[in-house]
PDB file of N, CA and C in Angstrom:
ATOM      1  N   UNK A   1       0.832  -1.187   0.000  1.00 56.00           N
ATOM      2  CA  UNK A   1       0.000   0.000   0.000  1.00 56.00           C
ATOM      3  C   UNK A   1       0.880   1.254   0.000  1.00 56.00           C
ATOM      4  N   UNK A   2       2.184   1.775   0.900  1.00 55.00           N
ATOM      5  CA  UNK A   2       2.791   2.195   0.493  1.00 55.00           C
ATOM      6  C   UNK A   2       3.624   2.756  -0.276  1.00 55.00           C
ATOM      7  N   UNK A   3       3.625   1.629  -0.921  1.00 54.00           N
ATOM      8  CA  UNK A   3       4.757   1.699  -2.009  1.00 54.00           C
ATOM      9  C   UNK A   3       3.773   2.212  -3.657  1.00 54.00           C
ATOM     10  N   UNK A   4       2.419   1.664  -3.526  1.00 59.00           N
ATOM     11  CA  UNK A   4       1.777   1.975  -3.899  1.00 59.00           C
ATOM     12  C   UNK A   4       1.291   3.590  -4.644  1.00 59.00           C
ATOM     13  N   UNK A   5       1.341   4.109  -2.876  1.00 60.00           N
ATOM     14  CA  UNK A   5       0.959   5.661  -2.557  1.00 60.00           C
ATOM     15  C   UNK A   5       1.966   6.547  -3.625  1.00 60.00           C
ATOM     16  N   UNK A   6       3.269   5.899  -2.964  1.00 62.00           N
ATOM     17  CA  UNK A   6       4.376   6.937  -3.800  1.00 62.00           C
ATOM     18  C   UNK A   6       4.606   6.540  -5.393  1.00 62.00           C
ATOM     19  N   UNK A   7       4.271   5.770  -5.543  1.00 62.00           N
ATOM     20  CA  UNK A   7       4.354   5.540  -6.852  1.00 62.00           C
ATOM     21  C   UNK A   7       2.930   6.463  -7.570  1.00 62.00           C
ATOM     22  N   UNK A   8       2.061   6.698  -7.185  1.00 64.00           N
ATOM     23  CA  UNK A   8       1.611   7.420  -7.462  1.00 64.00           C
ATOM     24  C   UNK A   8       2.004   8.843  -7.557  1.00 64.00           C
ATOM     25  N   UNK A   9       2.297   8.931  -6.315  1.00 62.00           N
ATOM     26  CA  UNK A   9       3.007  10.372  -6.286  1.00 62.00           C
ATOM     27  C   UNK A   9       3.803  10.628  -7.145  1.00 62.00           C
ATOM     28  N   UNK A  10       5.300   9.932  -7.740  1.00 67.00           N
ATOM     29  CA  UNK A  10       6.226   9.869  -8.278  1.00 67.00           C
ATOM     30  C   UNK A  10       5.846   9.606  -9.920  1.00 67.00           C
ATOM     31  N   UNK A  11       4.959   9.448  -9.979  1.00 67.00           N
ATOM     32  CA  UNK A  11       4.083   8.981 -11.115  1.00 67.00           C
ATOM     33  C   UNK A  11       3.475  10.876 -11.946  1.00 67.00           C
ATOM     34  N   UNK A  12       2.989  11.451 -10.507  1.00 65.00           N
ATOM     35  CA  UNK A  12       3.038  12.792 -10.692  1.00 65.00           C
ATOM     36  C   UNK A  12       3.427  13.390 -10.874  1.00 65.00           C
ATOM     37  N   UNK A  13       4.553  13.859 -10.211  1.00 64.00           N
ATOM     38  CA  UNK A  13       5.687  15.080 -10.206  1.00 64.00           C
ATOM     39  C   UNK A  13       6.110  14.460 -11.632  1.00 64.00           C
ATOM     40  N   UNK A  14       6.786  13.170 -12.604  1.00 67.00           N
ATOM     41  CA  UNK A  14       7.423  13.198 -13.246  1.00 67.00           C
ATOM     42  C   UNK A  14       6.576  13.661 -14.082  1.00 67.00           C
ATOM     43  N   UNK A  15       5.229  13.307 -14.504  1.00 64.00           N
ATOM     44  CA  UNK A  15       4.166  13.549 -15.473  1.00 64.00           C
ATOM     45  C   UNK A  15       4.386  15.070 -15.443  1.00 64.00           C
ATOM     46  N   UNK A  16       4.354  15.988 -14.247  1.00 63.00           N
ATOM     47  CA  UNK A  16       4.427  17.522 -14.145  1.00 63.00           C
ATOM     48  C   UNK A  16       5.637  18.177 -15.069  1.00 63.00           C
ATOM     49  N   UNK A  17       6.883  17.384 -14.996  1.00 64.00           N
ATOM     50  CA  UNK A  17       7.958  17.411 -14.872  1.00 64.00           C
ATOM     51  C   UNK A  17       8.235  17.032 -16.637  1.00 64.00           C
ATOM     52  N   UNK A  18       7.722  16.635 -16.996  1.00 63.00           N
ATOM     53  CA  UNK A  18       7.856  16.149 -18.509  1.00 63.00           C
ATOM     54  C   UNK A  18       7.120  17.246 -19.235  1.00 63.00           C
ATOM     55  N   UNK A  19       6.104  17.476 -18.628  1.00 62.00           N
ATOM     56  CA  UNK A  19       5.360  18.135 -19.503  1.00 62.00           C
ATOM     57  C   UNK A  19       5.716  20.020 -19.382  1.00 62.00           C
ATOM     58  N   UNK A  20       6.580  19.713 -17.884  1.00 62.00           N
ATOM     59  CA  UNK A  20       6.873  20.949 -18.289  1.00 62.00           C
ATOM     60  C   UNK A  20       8.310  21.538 -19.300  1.00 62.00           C
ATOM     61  N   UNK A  21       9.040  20.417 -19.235  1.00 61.00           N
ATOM     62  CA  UNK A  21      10.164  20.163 -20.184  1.00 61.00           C
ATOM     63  C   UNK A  21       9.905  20.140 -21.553  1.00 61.00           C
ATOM     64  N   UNK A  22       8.627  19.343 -21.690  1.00 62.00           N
ATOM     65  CA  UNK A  22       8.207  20.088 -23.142  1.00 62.00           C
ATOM     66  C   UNK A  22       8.130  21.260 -23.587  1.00 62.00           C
ATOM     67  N   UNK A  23       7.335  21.671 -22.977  1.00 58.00           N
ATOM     68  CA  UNK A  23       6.781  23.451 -23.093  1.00 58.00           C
ATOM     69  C   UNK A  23       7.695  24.509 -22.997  1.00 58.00           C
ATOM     70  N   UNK A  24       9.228  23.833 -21.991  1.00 57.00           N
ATOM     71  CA  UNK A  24       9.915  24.618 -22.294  1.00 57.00           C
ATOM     72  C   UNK A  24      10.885  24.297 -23.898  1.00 57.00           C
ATOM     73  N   UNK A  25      11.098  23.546 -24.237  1.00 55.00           N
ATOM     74  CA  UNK A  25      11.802  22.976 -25.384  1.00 55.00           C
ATOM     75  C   UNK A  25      11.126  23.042 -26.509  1.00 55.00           C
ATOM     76  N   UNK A  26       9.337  23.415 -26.276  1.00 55.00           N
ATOM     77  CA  UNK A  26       8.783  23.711 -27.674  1.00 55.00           C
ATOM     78  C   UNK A  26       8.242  25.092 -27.604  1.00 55.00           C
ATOM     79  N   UNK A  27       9.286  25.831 -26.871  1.00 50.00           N
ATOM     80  CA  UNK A  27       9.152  27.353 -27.042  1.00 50.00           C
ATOM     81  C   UNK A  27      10.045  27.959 -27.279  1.00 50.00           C
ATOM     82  N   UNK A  28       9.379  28.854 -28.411  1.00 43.00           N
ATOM     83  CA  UNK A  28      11.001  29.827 -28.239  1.00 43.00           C
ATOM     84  C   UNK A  28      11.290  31.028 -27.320  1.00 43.00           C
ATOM     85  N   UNK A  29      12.477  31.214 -28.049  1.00 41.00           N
ATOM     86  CA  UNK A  29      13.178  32.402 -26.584  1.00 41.00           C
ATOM     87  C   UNK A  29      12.316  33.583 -26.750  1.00 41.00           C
ATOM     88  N   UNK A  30      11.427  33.914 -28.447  1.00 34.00           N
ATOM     89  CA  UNK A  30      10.824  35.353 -27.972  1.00 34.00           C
ATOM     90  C   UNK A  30       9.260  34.749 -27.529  1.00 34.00           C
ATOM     91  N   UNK A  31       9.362  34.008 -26.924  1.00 47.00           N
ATOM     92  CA  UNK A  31       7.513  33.657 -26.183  1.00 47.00           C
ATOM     93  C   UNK A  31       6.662  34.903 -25.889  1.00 47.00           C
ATOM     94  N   UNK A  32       5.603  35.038 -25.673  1.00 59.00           N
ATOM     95  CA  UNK A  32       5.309  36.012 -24.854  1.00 59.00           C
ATOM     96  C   UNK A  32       5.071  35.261 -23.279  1.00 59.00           C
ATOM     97  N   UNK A  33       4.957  35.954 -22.515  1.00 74.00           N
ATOM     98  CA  UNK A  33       4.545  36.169 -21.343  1.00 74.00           C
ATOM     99  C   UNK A  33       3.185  35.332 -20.857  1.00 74.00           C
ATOM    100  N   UNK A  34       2.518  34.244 -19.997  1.00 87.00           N
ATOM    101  CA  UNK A  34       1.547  33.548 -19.456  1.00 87.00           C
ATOM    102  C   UNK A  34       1.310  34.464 -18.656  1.00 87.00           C
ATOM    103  N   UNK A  35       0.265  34.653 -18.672  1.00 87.00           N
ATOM    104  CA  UNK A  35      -0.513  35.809 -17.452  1.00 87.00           C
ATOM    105  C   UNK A  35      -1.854  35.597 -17.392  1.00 87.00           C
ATOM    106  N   UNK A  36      -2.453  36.134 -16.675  1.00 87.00           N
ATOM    107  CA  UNK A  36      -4.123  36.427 -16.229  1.00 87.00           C
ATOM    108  C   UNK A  36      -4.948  35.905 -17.507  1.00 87.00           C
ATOM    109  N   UNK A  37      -5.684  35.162 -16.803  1.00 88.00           N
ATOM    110  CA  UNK A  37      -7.004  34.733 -18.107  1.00 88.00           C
ATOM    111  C   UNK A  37      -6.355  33.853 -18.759  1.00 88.00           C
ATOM    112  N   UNK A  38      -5.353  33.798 -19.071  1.00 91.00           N
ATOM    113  CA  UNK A  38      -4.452  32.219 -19.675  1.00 91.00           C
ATOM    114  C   UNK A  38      -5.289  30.971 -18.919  1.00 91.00           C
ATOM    115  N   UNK A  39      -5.084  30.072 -20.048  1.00 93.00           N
ATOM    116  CA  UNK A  39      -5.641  28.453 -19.430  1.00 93.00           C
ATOM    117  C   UNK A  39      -4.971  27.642 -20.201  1.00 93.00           C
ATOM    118  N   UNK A  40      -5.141  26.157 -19.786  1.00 93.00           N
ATOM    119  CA  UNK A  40      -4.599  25.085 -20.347  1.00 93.00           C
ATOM    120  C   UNK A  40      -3.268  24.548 -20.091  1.00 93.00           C
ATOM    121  N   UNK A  41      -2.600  23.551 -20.833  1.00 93.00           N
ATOM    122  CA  UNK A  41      -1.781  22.877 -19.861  1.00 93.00           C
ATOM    123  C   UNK A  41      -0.787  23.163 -19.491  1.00 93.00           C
ATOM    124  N   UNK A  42      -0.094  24.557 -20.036  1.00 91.00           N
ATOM    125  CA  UNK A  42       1.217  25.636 -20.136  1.00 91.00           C
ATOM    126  C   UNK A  42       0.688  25.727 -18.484  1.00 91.00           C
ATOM    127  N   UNK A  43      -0.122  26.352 -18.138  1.00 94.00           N
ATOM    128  CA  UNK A  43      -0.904  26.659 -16.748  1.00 94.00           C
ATOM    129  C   UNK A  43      -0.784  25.866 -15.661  1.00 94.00           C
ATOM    130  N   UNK A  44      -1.476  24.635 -16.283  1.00 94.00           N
ATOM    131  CA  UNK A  44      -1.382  23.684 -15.240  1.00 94.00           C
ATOM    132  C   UNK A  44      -0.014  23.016 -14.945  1.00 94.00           C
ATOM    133  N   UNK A  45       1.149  23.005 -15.683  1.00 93.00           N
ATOM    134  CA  UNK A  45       2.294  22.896 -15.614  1.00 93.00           C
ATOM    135  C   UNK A  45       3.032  23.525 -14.294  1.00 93.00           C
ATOM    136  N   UNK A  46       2.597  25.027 -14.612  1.00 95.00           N
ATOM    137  CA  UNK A  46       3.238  26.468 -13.666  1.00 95.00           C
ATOM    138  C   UNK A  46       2.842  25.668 -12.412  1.00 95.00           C
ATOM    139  N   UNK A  47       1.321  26.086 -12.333  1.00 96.00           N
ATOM    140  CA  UNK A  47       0.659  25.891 -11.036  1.00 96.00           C
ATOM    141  C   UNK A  47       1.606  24.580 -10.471  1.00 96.00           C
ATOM    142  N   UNK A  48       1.376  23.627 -10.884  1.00 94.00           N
ATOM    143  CA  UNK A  48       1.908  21.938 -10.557  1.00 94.00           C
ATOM    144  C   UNK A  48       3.285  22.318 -10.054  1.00 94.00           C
ATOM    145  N   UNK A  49       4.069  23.188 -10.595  1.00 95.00           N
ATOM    146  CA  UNK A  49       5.897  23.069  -9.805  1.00 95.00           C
ATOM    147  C   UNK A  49       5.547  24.212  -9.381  1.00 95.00           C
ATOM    148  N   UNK A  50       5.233  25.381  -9.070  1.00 96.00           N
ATOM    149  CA  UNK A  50       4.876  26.032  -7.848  1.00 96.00           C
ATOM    150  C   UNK A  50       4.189  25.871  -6.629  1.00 96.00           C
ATOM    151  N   UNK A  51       3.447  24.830  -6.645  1.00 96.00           N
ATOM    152  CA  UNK A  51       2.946  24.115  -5.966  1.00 96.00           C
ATOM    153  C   UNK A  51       4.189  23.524  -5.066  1.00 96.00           C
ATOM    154  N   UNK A  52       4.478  22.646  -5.483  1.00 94.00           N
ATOM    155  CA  UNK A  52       5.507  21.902  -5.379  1.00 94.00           C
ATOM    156  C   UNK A  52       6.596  22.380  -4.752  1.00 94.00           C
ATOM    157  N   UNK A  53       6.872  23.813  -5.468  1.00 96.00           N
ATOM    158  CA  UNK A  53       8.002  24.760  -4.748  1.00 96.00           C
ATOM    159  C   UNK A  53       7.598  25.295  -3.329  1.00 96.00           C
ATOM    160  N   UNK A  54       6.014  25.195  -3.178  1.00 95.00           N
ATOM    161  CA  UNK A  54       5.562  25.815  -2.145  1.00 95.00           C
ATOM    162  C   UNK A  54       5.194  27.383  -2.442  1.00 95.00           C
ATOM    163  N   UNK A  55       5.319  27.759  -3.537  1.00 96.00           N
ATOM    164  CA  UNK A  55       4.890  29.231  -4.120  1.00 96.00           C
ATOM    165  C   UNK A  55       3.143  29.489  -4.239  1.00 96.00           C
ATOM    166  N   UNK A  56       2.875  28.347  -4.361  1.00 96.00           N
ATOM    167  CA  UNK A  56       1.409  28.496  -4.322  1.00 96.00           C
ATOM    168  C   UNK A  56       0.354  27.418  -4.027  1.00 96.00           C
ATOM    169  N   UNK A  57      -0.551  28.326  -3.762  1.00 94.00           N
ATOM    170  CA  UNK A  57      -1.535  27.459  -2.286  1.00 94.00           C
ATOM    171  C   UNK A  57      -2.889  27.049  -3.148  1.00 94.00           C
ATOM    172  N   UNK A  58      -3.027  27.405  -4.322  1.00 94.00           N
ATOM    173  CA  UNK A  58      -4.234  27.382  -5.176  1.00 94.00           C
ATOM    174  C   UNK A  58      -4.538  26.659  -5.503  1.00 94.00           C
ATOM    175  N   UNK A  59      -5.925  26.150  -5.968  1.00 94.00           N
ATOM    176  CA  UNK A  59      -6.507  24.680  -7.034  1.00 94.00           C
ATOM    177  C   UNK A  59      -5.352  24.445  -8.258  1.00 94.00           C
ATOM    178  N   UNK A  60      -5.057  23.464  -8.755  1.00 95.00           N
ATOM    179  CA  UNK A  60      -4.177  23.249  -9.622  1.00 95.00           C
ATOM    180  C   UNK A  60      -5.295  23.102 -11.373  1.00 95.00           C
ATOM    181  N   UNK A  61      -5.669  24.113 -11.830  1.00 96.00           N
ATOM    182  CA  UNK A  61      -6.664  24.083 -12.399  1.00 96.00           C
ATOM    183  C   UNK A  61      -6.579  24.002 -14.065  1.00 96.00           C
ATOM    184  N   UNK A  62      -5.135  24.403 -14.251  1.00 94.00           N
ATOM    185  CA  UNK A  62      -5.178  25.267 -15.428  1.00 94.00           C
ATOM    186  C   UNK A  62      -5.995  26.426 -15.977  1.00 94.00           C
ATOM    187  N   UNK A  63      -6.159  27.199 -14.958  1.00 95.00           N
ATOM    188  CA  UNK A  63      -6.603  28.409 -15.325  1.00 95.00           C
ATOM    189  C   UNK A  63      -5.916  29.710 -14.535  1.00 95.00           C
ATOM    190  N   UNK A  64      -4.940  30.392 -15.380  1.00 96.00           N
ATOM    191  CA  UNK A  64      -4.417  31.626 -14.232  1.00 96.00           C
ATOM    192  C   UNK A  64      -5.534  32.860 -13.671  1.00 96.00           C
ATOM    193  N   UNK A  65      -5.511  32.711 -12.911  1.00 95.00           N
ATOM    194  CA  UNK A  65      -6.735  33.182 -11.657  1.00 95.00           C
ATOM    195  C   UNK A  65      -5.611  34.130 -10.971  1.00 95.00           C
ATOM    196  N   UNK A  66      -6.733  35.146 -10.319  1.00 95.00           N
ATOM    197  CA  UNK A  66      -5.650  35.570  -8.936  1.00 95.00           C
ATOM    198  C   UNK A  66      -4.566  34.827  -8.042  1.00 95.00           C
ATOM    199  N   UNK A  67      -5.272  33.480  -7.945  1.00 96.00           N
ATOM    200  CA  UNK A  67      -4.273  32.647  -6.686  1.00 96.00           C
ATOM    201  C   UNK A  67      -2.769  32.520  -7.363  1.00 96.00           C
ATOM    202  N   UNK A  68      -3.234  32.176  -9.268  1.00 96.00           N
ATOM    203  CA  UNK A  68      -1.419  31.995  -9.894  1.00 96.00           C
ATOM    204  C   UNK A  68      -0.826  33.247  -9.954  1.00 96.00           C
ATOM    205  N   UNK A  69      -1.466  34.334  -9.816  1.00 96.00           N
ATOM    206  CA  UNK A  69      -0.719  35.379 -10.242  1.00 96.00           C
ATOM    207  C   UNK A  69      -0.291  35.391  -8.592  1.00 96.00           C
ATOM    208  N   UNK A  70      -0.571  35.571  -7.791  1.00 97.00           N
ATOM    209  CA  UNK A  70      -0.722  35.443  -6.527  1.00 97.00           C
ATOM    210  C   UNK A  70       0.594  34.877  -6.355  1.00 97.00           C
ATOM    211  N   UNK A  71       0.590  33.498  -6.817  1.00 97.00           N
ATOM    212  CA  UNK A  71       1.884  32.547  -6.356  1.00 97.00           C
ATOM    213  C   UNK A  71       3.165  32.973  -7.324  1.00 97.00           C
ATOM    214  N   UNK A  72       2.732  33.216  -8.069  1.00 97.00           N
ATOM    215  CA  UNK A  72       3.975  33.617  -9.528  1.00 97.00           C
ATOM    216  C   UNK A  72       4.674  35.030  -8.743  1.00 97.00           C
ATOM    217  N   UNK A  73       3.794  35.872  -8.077  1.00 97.00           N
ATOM    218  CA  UNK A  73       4.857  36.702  -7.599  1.00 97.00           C
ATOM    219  C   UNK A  73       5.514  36.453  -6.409  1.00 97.00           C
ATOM    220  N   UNK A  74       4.600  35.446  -5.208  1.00 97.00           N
ATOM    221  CA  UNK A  74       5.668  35.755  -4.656  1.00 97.00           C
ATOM    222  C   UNK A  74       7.048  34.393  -4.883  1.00 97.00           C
ATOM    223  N   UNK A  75       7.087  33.986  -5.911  1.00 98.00           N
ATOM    224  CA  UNK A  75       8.061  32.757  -6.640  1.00 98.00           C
ATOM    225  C   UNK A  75       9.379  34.005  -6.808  1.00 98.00           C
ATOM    226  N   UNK A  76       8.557  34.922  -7.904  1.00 97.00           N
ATOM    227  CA  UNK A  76       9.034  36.207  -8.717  1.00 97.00           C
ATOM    228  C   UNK A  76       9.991  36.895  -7.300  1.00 97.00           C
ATOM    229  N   UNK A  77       9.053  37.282  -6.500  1.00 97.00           N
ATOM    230  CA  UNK A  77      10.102  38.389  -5.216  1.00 97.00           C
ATOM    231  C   UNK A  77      11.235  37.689  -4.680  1.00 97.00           C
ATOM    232  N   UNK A  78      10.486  35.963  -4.142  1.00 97.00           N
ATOM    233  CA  UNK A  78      11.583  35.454  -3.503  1.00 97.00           C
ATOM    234  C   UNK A  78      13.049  34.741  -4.318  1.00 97.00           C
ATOM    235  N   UNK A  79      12.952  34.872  -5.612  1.00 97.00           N
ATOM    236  CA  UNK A  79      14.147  34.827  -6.938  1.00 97.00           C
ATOM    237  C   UNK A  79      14.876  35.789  -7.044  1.00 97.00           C
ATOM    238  N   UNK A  80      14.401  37.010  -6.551  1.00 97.00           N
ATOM    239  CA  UNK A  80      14.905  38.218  -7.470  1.00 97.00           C
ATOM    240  C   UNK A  80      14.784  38.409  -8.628  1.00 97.00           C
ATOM    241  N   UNK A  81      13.701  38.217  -8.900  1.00 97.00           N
ATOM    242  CA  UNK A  81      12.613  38.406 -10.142  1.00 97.00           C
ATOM    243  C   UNK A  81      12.250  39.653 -10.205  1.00 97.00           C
ATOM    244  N   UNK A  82      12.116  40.292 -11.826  1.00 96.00           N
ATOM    245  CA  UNK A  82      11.114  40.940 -11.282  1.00 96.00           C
ATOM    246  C   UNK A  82       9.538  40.832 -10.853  1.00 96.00           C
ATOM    247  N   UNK A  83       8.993  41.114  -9.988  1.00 97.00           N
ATOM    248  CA  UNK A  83       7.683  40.987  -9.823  1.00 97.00           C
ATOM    249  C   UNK A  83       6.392  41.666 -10.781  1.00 97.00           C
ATOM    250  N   UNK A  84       6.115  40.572 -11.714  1.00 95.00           N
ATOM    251  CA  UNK A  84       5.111  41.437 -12.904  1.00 95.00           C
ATOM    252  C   UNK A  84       3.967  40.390 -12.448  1.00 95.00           C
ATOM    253  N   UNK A  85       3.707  38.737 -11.943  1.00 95.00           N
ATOM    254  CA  UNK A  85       2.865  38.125 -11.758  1.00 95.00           C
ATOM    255  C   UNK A  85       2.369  37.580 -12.582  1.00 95.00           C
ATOM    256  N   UNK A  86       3.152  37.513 -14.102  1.00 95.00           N
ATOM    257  CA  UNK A  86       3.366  36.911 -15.145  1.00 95.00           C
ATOM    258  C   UNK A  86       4.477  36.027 -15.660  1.00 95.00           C
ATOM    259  N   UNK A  87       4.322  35.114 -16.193  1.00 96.00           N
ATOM    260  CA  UNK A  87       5.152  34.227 -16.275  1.00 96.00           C
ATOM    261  C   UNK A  87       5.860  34.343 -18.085  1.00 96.00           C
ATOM    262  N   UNK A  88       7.039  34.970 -17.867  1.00 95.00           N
ATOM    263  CA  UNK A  88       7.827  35.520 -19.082  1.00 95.00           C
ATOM    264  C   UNK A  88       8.878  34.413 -19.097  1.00 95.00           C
ATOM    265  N   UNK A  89      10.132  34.416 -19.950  1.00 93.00           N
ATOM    266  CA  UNK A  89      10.702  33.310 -20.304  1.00 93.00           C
ATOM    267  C   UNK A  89      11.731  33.316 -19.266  1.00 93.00           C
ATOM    268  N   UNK A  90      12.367  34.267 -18.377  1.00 95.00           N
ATOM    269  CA  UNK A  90      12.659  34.337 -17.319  1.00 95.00           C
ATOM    270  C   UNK A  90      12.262  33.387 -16.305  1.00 95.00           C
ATOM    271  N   UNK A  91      11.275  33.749 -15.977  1.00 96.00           N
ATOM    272  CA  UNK A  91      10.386  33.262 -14.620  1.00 96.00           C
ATOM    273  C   UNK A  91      10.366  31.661 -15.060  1.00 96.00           C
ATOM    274  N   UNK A  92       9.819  31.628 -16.362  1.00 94.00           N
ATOM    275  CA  UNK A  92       9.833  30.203 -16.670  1.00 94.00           C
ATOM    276  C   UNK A  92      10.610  29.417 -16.152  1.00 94.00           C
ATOM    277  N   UNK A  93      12.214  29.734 -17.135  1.00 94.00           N
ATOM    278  CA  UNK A  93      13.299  29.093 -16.740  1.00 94.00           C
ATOM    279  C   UNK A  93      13.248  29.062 -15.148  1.00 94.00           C
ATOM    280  N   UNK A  94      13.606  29.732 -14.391  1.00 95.00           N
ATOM    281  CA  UNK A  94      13.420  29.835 -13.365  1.00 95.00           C
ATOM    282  C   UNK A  94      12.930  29.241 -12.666  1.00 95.00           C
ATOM    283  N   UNK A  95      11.336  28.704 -12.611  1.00 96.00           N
ATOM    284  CA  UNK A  95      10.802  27.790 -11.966  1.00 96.00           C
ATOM    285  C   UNK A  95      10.915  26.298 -12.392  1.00 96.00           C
ATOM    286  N   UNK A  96      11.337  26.663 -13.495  1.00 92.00           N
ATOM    287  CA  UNK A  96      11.886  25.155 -14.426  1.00 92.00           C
ATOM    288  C   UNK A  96      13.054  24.631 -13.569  1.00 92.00           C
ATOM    289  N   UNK A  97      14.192  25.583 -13.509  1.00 93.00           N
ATOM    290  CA  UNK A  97      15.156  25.039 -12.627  1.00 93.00           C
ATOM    291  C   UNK A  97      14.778  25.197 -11.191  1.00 93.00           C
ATOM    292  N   UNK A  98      14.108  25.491 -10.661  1.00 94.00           N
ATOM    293  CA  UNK A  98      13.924  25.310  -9.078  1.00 94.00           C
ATOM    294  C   UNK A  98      13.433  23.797  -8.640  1.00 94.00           C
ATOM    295  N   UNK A  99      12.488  23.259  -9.896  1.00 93.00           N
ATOM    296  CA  UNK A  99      11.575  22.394  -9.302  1.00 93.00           C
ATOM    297  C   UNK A  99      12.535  21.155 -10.035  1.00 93.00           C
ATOM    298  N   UNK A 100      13.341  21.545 -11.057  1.00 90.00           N
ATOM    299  CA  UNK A 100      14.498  20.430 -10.933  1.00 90.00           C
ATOM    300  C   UNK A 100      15.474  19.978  -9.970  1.00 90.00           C
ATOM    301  N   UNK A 101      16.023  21.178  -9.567  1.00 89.00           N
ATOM    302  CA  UNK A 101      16.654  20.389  -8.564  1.00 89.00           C
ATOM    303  C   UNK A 101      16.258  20.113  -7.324  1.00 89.00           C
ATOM    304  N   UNK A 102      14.768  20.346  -7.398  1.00 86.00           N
ATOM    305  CA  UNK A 102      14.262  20.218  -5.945  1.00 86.00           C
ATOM    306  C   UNK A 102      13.620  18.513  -6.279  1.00 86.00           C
ATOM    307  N   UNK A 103      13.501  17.887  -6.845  1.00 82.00           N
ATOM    308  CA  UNK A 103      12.595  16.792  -7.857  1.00 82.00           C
ATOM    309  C   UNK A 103      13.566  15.959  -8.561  1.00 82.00           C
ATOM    310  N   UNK A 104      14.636  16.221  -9.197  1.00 78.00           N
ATOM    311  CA  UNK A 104      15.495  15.315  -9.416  1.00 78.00           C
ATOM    312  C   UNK A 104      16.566  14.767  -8.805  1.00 78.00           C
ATOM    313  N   UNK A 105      17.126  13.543  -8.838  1.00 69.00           N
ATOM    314  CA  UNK A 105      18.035  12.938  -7.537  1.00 69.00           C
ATOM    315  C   UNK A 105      19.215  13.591  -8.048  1.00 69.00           C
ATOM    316  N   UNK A 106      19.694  13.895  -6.854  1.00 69.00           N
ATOM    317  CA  UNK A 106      21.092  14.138  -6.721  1.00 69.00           C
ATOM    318  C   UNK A 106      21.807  13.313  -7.207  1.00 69.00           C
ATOM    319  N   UNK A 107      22.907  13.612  -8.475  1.00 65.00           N
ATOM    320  CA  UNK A 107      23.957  12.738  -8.727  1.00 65.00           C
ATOM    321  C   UNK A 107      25.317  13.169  -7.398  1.00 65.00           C
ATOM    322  N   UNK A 108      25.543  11.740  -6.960  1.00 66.00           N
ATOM    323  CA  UNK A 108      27.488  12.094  -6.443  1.00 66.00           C
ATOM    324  C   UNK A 108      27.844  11.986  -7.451  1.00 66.00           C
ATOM    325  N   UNK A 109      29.255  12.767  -7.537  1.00 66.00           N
ATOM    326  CA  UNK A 109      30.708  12.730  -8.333  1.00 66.00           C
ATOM    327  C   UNK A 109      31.757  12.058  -7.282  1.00 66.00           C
ATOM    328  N   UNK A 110      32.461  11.649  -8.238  1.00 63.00           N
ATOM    329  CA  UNK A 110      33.816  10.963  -6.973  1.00 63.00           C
ATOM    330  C   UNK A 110      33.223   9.796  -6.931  1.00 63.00           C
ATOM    331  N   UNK A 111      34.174   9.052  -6.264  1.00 54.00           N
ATOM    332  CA  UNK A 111      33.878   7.410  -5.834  1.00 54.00           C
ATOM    333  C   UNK A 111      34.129   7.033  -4.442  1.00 54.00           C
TER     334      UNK A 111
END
């Protein structure tokens, strides 16, 4: 049953984790900006590793609502971001690499 649980879990984060690796790899560098009134799975991506980061407390909905803009800034303040509450190719990267190395195993070097 345990083992079960986390496999579910782990089943998650990677599903989050793939799909947000897509989105970053099938975008280019001049993207615009995810912000307010945005939906769909670019969204539910954000939400899912901010979540995760602990940046945000919101339904995981795919829909940016107050709560993502909400969480996107304070992701944004506590980075040294700037704080716009939009998710630009900056911020992206950004939460892209936070929730990697918070989510992927540590390699050792050395023997």
């Amino acid at each position: 049953m345990y083992w079960q649980k986390n496999a579910k879990n782990i089943t998650k984060y990677v599903s989050a984790f793939v799909l947000a690796l897509a989105l970053l790899l099938g975008t280019s560098n001049a993207a615009s900006a995810v912000g307010k009134n945005a939906k769909g799975p670019d969204v539910y991506a954000i939400q899912s590793m901010l979540k995760s980061l602990g940046s945000y407390s919101g339904k995981i909905n795919g829909y940016y609502n107050a709560s993502t803009v909400k969480g996107v800034k304070y992701f944004q303040k506590s980075h040294g971001l700037p704080v716009t509450g939009s998710v630009d190719a900056r911020t992206y990267q950004s939460i892209l690499y936070a929730y990697s190395s918070l989510k992927l195993p540590k390699v050792r070097q050395g023997g």
